Coordinates of C-alpha atoms in Angstrom, one line a residue:
X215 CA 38.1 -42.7 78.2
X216 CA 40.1 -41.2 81.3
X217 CA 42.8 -44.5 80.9
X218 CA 43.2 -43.0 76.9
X219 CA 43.4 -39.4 78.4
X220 CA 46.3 -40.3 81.0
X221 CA 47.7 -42.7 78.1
X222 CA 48.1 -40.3 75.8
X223 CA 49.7 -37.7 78.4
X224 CA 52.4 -40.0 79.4
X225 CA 53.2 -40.8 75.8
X226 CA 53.3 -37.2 74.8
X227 CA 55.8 -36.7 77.7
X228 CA 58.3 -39.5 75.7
X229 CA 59.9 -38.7 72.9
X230 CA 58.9 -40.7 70.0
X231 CA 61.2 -43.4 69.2
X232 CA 61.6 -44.4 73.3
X233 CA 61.6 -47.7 73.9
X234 CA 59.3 -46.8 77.2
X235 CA 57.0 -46.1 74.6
X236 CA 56.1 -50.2 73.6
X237 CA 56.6 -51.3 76.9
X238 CA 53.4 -48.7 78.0
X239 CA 51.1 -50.2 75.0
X240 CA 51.9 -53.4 75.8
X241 CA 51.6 -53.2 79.6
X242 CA 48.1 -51.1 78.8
X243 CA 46.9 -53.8 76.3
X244 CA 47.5 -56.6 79.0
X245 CA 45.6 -54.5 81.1
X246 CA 42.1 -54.2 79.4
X247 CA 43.0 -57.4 77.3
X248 CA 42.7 -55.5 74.1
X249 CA 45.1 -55.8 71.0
X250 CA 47.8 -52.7 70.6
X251 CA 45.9 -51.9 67.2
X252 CA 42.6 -51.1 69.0
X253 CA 44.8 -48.9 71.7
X254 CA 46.1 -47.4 69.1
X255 CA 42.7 -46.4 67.1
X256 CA 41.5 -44.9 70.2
X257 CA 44.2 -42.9 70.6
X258 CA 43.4 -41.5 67.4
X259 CA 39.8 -40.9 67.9
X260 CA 40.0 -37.9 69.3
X261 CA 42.2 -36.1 67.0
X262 CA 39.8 -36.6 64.0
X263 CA 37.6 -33.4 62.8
X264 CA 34.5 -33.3 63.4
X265 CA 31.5 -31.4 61.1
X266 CA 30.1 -27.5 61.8
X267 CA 26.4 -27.1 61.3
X268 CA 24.2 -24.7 62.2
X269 CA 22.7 -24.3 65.4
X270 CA 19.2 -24.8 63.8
X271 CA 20.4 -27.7 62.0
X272 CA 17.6 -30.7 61.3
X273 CA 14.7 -27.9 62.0
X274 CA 12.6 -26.7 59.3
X275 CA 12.7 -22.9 58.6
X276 CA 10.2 -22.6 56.0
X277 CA 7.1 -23.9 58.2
X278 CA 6.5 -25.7 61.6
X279 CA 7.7 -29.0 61.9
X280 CA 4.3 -30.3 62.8
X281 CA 3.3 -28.7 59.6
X282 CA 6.2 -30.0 57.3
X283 CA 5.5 -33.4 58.3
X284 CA 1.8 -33.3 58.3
X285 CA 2.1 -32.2 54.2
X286 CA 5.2 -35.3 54.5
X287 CA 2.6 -38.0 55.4
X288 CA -0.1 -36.7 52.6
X289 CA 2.6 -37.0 49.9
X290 CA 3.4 -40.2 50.9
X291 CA -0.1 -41.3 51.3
X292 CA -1.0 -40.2 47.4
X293 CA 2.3 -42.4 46.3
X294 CA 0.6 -45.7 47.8
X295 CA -2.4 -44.8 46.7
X296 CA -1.2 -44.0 43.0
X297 CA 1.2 -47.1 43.0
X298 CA 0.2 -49.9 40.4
X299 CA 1.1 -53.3 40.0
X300 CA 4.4 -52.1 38.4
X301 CA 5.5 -50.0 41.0
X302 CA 5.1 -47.3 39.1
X303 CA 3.3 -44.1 41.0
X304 CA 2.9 -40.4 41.0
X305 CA 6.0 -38.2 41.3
X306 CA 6.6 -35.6 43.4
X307 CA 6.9 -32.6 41.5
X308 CA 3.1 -33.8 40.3
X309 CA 2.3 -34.6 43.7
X310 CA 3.1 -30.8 44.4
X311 CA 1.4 -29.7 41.3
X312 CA -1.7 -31.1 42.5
X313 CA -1.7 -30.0 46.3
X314 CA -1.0 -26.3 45.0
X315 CA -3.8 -26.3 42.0
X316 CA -6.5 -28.3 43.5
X317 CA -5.5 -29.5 46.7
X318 CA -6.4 -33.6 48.8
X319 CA -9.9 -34.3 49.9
X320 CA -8.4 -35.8 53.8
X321 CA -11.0 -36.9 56.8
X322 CA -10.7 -33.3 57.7
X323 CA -11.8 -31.7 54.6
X324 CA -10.2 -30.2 51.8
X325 CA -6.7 -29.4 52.5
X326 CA -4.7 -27.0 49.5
X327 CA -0.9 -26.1 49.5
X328 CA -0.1 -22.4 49.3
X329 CA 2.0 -21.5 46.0
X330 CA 5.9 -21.1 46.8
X331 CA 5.5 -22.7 50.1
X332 CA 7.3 -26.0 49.4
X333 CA 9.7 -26.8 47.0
X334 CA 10.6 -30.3 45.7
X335 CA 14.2 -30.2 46.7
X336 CA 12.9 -29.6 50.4
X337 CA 9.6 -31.7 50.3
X338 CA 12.6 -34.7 49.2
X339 CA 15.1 -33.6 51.8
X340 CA 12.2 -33.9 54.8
X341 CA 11.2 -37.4 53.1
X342 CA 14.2 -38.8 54.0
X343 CA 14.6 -37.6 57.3
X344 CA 11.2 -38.5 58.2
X345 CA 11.4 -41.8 57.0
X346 CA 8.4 -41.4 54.9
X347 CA 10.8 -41.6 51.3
X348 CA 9.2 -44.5 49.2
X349 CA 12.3 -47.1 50.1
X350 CA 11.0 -46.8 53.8
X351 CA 7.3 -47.0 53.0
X352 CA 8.2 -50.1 50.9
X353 CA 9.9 -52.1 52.9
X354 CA 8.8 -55.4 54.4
X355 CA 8.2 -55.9 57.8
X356 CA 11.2 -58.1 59.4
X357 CA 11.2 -61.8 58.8
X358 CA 10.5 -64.3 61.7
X359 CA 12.1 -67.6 60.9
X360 CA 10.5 -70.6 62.3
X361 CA 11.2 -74.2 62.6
X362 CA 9.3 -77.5 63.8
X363 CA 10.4 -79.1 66.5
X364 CA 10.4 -82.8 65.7
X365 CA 10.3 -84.7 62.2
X366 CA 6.9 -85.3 60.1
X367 CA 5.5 -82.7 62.1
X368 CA 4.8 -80.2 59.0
X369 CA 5.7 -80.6 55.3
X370 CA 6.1 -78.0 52.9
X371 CA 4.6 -79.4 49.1
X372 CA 4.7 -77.7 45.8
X373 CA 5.6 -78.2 42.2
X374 CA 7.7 -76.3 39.6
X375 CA 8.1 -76.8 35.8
X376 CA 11.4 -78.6 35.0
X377 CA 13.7 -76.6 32.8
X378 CA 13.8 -79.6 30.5
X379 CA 10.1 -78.7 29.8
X380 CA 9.2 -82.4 28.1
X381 CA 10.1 -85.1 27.5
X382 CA 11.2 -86.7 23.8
X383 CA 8.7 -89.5 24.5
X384 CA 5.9 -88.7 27.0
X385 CA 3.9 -91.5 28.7
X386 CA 0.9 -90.4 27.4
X387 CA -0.8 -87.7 25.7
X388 CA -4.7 -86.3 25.9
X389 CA -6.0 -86.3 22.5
X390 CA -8.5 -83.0 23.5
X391 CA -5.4 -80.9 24.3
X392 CA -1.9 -79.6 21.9
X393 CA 1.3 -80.3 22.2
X394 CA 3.0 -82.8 24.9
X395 CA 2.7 -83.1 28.3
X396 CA 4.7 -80.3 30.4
X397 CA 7.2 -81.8 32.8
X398 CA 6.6 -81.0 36.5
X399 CA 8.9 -82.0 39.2
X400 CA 6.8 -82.3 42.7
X401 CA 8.4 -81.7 45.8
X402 CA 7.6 -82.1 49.4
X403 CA 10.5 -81.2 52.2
X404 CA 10.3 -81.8 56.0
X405 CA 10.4 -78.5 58.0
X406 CA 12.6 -79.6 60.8
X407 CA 15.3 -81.3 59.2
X408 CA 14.9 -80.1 55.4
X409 CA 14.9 -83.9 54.0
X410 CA 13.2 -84.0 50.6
X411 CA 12.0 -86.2 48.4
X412 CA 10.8 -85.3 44.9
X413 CA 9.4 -87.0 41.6
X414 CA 9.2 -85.8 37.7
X415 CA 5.5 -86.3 36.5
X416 CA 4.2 -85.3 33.2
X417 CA 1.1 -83.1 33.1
X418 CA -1.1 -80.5 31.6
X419 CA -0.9 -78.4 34.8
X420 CA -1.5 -78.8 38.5
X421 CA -3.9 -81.2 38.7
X422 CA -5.2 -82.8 42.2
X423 CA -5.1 -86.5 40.7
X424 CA -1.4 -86.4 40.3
X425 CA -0.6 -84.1 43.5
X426 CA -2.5 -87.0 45.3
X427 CA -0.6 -89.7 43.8
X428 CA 2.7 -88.0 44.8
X429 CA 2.2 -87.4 48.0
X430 CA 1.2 -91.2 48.4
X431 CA 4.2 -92.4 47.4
X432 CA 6.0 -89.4 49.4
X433 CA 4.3 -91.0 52.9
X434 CA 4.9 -94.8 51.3
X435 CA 8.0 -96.5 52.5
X436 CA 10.3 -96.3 50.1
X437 CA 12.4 -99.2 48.4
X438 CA 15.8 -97.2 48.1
X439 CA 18.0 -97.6 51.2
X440 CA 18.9 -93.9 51.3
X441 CA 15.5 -92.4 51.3
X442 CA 14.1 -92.4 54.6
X443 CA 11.1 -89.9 54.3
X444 CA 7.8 -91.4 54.9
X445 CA 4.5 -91.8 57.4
X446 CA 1.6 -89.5 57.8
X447 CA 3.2 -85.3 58.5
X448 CA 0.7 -83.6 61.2
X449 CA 0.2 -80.8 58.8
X450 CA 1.2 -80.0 55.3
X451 CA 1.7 -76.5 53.9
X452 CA 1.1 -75.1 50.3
X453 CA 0.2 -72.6 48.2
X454 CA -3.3 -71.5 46.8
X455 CA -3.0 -73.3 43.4
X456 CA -5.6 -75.6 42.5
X457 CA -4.8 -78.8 44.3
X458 CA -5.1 -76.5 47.6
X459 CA -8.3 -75.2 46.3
X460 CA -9.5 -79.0 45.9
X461 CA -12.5 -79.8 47.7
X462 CA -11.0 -83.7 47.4
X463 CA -7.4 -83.0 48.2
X464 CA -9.3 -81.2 51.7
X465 CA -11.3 -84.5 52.1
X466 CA -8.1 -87.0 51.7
X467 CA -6.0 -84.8 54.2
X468 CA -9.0 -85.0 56.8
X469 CA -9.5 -88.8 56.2
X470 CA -5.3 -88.7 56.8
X471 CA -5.6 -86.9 60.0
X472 CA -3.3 -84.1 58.4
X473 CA -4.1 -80.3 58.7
X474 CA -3.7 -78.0 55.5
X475 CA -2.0 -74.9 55.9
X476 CA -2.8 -72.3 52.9
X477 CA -0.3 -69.7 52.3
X478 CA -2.3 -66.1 52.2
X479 CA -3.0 -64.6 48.9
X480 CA -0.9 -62.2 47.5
X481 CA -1.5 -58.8 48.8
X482 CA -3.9 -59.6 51.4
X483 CA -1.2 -58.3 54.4
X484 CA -0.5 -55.3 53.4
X485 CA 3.4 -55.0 52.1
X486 CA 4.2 -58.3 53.4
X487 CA 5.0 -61.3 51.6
X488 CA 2.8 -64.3 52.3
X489 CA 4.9 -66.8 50.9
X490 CA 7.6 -66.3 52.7
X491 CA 7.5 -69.7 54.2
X492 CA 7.6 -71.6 50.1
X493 CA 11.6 -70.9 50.7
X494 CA 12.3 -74.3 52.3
X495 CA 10.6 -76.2 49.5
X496 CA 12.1 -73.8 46.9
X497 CA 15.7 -74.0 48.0
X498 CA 15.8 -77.6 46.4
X499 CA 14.0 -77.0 43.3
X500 CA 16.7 -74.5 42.3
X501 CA 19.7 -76.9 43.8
X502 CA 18.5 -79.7 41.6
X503 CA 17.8 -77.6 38.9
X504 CA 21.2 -75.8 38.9
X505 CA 23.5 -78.9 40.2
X506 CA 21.2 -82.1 38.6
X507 CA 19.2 -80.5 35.5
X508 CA 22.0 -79.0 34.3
X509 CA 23.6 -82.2 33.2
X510 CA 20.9 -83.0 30.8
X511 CA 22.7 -81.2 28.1
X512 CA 25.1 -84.1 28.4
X513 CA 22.6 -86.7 28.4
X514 CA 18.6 -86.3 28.0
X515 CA 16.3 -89.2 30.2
X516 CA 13.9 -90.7 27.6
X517 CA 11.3 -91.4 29.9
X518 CA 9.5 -90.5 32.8
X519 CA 10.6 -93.5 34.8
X520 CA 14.3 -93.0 33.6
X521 CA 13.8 -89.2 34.9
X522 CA 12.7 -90.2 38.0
X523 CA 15.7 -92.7 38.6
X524 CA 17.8 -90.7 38.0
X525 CA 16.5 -87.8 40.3
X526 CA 16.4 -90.4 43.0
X527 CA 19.9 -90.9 42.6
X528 CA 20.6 -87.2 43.0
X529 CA 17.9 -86.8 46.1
X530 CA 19.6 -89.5 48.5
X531 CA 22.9 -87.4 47.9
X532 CA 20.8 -84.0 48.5
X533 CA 19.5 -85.6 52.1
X534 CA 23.1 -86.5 53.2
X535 CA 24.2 -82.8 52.8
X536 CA 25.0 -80.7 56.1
X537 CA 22.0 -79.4 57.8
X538 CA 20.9 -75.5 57.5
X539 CA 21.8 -75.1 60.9
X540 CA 22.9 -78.4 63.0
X541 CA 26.3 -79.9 62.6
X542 CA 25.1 -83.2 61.3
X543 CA 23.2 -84.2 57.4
X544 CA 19.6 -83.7 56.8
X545 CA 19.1 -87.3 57.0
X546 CA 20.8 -87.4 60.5
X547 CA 18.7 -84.8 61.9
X548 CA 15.4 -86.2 60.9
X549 CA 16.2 -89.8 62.1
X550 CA 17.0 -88.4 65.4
X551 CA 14.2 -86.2 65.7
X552 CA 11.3 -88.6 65.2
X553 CA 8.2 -88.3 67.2
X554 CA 8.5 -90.1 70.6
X555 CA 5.2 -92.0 70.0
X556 CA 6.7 -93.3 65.8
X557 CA 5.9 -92.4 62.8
X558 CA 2.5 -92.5 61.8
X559 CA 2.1 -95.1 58.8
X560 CA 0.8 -95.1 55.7
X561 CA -2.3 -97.0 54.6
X562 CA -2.5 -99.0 51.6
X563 CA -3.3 -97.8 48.4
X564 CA -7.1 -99.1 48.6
X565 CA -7.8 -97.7 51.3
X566 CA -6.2 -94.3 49.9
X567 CA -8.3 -94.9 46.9
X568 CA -11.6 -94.8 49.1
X569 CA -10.6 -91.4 50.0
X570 CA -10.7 -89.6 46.6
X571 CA -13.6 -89.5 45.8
X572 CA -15.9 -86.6 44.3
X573 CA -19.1 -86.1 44.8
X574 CA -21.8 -84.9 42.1
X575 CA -25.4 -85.0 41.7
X576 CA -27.0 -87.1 39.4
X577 CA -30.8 -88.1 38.2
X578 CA -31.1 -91.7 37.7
X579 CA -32.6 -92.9 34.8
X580 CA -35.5 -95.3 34.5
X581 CA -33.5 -97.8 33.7
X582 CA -31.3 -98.0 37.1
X583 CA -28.3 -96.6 34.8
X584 CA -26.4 -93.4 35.2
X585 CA -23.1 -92.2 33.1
X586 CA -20.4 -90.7 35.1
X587 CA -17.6 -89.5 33.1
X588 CA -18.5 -91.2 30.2
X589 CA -18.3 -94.6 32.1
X590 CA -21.9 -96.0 32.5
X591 CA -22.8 -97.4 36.2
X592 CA -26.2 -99.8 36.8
X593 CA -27.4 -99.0 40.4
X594 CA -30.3 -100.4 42.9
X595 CA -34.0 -100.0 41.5
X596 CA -34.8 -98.3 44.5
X597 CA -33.0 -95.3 43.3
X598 CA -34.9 -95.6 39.8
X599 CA -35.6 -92.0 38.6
X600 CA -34.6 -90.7 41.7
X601 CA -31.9 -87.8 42.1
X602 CA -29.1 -88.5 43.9
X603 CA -25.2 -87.7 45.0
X604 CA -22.6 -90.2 43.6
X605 CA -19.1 -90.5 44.6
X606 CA -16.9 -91.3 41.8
X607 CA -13.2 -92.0 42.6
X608 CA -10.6 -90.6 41.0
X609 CA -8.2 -93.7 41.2
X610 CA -10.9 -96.5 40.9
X611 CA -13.9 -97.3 38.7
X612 CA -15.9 -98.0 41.9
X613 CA -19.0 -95.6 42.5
X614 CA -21.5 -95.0 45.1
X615 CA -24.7 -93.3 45.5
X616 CA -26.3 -91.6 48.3
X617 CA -30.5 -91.1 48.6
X618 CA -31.0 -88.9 52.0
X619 CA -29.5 -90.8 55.1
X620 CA -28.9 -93.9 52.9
X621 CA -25.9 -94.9 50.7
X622 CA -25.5 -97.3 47.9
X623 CA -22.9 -99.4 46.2
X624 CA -20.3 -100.3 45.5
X625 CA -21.6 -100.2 41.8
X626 CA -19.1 -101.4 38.9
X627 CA -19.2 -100.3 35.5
X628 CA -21.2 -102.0 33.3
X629 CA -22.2 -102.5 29.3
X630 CA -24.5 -102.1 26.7
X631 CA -28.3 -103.1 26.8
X632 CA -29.2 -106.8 27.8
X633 CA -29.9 -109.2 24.9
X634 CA -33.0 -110.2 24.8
X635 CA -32.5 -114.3 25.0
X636 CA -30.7 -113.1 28.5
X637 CA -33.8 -110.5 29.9
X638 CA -34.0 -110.4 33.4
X639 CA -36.2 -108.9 35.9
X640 CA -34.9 -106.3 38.7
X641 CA -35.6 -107.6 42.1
X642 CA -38.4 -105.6 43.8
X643 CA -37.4 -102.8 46.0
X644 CA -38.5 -101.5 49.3
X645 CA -40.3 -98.8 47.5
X646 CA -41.9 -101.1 45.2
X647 CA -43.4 -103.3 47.7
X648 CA -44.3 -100.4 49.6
X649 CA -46.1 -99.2 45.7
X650 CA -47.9 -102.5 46.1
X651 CA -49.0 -102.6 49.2
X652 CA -50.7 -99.6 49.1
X653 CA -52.2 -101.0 46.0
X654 CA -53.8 -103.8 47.9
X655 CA -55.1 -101.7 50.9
X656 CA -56.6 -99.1 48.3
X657 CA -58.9 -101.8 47.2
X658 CA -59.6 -103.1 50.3
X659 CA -60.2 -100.0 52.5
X660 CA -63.7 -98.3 52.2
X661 CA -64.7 -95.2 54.3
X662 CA -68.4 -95.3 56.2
X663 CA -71.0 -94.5 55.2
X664 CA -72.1 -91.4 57.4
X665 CA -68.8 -89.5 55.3
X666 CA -71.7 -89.3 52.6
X667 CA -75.1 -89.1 54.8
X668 CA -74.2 -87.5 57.9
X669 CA -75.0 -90.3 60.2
X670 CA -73.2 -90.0 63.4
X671 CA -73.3 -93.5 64.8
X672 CA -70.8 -94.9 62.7
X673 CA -67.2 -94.8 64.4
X674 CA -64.0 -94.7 61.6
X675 CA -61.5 -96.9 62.3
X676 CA -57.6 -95.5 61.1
X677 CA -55.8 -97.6 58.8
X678 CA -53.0 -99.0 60.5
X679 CA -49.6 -97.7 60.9
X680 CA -47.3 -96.6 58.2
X681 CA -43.9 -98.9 57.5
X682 CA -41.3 -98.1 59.4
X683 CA -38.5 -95.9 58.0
X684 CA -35.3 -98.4 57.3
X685 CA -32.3 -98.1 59.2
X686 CA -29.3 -95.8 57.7
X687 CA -25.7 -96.6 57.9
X688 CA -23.7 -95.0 60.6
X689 CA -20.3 -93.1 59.5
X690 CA -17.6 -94.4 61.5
X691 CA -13.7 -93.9 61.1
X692 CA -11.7 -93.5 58.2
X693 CA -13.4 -95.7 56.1
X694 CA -16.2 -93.5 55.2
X695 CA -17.7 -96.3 52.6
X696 CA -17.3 -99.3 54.5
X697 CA -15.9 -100.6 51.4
X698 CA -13.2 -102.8 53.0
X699 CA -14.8 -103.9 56.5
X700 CA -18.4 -104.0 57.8
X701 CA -18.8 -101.1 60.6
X702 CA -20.5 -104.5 62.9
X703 CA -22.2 -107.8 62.5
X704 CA -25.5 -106.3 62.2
X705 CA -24.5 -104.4 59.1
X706 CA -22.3 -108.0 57.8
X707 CA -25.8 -110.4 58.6
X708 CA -28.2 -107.5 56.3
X709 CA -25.7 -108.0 53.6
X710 CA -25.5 -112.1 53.6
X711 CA -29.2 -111.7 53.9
X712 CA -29.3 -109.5 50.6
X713 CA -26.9 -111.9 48.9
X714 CA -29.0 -114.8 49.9
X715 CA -32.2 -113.3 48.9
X716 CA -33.6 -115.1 52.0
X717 CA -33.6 -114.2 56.1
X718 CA -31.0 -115.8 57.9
X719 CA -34.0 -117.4 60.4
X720 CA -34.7 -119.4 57.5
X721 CA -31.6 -121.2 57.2
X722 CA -30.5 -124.3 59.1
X723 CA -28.7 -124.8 63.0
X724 CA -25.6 -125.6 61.2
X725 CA -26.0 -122.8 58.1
X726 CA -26.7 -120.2 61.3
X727 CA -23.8 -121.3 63.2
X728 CA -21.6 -121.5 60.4
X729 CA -22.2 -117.3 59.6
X730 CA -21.7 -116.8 63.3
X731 CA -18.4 -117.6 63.6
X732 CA -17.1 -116.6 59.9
X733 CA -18.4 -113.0 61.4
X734 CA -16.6 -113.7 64.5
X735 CA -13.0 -114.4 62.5
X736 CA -13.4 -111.4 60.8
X737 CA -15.6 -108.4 59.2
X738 CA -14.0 -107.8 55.6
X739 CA -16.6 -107.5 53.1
X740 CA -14.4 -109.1 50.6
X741 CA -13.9 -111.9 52.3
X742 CA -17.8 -112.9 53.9
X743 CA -19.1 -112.2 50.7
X744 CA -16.5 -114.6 48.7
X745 CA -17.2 -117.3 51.5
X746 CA -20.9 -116.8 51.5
X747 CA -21.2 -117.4 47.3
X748 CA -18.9 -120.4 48.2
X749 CA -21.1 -122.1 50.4
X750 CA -24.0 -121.6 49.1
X751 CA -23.6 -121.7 45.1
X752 CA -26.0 -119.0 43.4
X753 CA -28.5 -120.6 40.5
X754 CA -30.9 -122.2 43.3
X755 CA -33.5 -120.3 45.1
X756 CA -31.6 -118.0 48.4
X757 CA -28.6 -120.0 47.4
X758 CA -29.7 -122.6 49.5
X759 CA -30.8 -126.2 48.3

């Protein structure tokens, strides 16, 4: 400010249109390596009025400031507590009203306004210059923006209806329910590098079956060149819909080794909005729906499969767009920002299939049968009228059934009642030979005779130990049904036992040695059981001759 002061003197000492005068700006401006513009807007900083107010100015005259502001805070208080859903809330000439006619119950007791003391005009004027006006006490606390530092390592996965609502000629329709199918486009984007990759399904609403089978595909490799999103995301974020809710969309993401992230409910922080984060994943809904949808007033897709080509088509050009922030595309940014130990893949679908499953309890019926969404299953005759837990899967007609420690199956569906020119016999169970072994000891065992006449000299022997309790399963990776692979040999050798209907000690040197080293090649149930039945052809007693 002193350099303006002495600039301003020695131009006021030239006359006006001096030449001495450009040459002093100039020299000046070189000076502080400013512009002549901003010299000159200094120079005229000064000269500009400035406003008269009182000496008393900003201080309250009609009560103590402590006071004013204390009656400030308990208007402001009844407008959040008389705010609805709407927004709409008590005003404050009512507000007023009521403090002067009946006062506000506070932690300190009742507290009433005295008439004439404060008018609306100045209850308004001290709002705003407290802060405590209703566009303050509104307003969100500041955004934090946040973003993951390497590719896969969180997902953001929602779905949105399309505005083409349905399609002319749905895939399918469910006869219990009106009207079409609604059109939902599903949409999962990477947080680091904003790389989508979306799909139209038809549905009645957000179901977990079809949110399952999206995000398969969304971790799959895919077959088009341009799409490079896939592998296993360390964590995946969505809302509280019900495919977040789902106990079986939980169970898959654990078997996947991936974390679920729930946004919070709404309301639940205070003024805060807990969705903040859904803008990443709804930035592309809206780009495709105002720069791809819009097109289908031109031309309509007929089908789902045509939808979803064409959206392909659209997403591969969305990916090699610049990046929010980098100089570089999406698709740039998350090729060079992989993980340095890879991607993690994806498994195959039967293995993924293993994962959905949901569990319900069931009472067997007599008859070893249960019916499980209208599909009928025939299980062991050791779980005969028991009740049990089975695990149905949602992509697979496979079931099991869990009694205590022990689990069951695979069971397949199966038909009606067996004709009687094919009548068969279930194979004992454990419980059943336990049934008749008891039977045989109850008519053998007999107590003494000094239970009935008191005689002393007679010693009771005890019955001999119970049967011991069989062995349970253990759990052991992600294949929590062992539907695939055996968890050892042990577990392999009880099954080719239970196919053969015999004990393997029974078989021959070469028979023995022949299941030894099939179990040392490999431990797929699939494949010992299919070369098991070949060796030894089933129609002759333990499949042997």
């Amino acid at each position: 400010m002193e350099a303006i002061v002495a600039l301003r003197r020695r131009l006021a000492a030239l006359p006006i249109r001096h030449p001495e005068r450009l040459v002093l700006m100039d020299s000046m401006a070189n000076l502080y390596a400013v512009s002549r513009t901003t010299l000159y807007r200094l120079l005229r900083g000064d000269r500009r009025p400035k406003d008269a107010h009182r000496a008393d100015r900003g201080k309250p005259r009609i009560m103590p400031a402590v006071e004013i502001e204390h009656w400030c805070e308990i208007v402001a208080a009844l407008k959040v507590r008389t705010t609805n859903k709407k927004g709409r809330c008590l005003s404050n000439a009512r507000i007023l009203e009521l403090l002067v006619e009946y006062g506000v119950e506070t932690p300190d007791g009742l507290e009433k306004l005295p008439p004439g003391r404060l008018s609306e005009s100045t209850l308004n004027r001290h709002l705003r210059r407290l802060g405590y006006d209703r566009d303050r006490m509104t307003r969100e606390p500041p955004a934090v923006r946040f973003q993951a530092e390497f590719a896969n390592a969180l997902w953001h996965f929602d779905m949105s209806p399309s505005d083409l609502k349905e399609l002319e000629t749905p895939p399918w329709l469910d006869p219990d329910r009106q009207g079409a199918p609604m059109l939902m486009l599903f949409s999962v984007v990477d947080d680091r590098s904003g790389v989508a990759y979306q799909e139209y399904r038809c549905v009645y609403g957000e179901d977990v079956e079809t949110g399952l089978r999206f995000l398969f595909n969304a971790m799959s490799a895919k077959e088009e060149a341009g799409n490079p999103l896939q592998g296993i995301p360390s964590a995946i974020q969505l809302d509280n819909g019900p495919v977040g809710k789902s106990a079986v969309f939980r169970r898959v993401m654990e078997c996947l080794g991936v974390e679920v992230i729930l946004h919070m409910p709404r309301d639940s922080d205070g003024r805060r909005t807990t969705a903040r984060s859904k803008g990443k994943v709804e930035r592309p809904f809206r780009t495709v729906k105002e720069a791809h949808e819009t097109l289908y007033h031109f031309h309509k897709p007929a089908t789902e499969t045509e939808a979803n080509r064409w959206l392909v088509n659209y997403v591969i050009k969305y990916n090699h767009r610049d990046h929010r922030t980098e100089d570089h595309s999406r698709q740039e940014d998350w090729l060079t920002h992989l993980p340095a130990d890879g991607l993690r893949a994806m498994c195959s679908w039967e293995r993924f299939c293993t994962f959905a499953r949901e569990p319900e309890r069931r009472t067997v019926a007599i008859d070893c049968r249960l019916t499980v969404a209208g599909v009928t299953y025939e299980v062991d005759a050791e779980l005969a009228g028991e009740e049990v837990i089975v695990w149905w899967g949602l992509f697979d007609q496979e079931l099991f059934a869990e009694l205590g420690d022990d689990r069951y199956g695979p069971f397949q569906p199966v038909g009606g009642p067996i004709p009687i020119h094919r009548y068969r016999k279930h194979r004992k169970s454990r419980r059943e030979h336990r049934a008749d072994q008891v039977a045989q000891l109850a008519e053998k065992i007999s107590i003494p005779r000094a239970a009935v006449s008191g005689e002393s000299d007679i010693v009771v022997c005890a019955p001999p130990g119970a049967a011991l309790m069989p062995p349970a399963k253990p759990f052991d990776g992600p294949d929590p049904f062992h539907e695939l692979t055996f968890p050892n040999a042990v577990a392999a050798r009880q099954a080719i036992a239970e196919e053969l209907r015999l004990p393997l000690a029974k078989l021959g040197d070469e028979d023995r040695a022949f299941i030894t080293q099939l179990l040392a090649e490999t431990l797929s149930r699939p494949v010992i059981i299919a070369t098991i039945r070949a060796r030894f052809p089933a129609g002759r007693k333990g499949g042997i001759a």
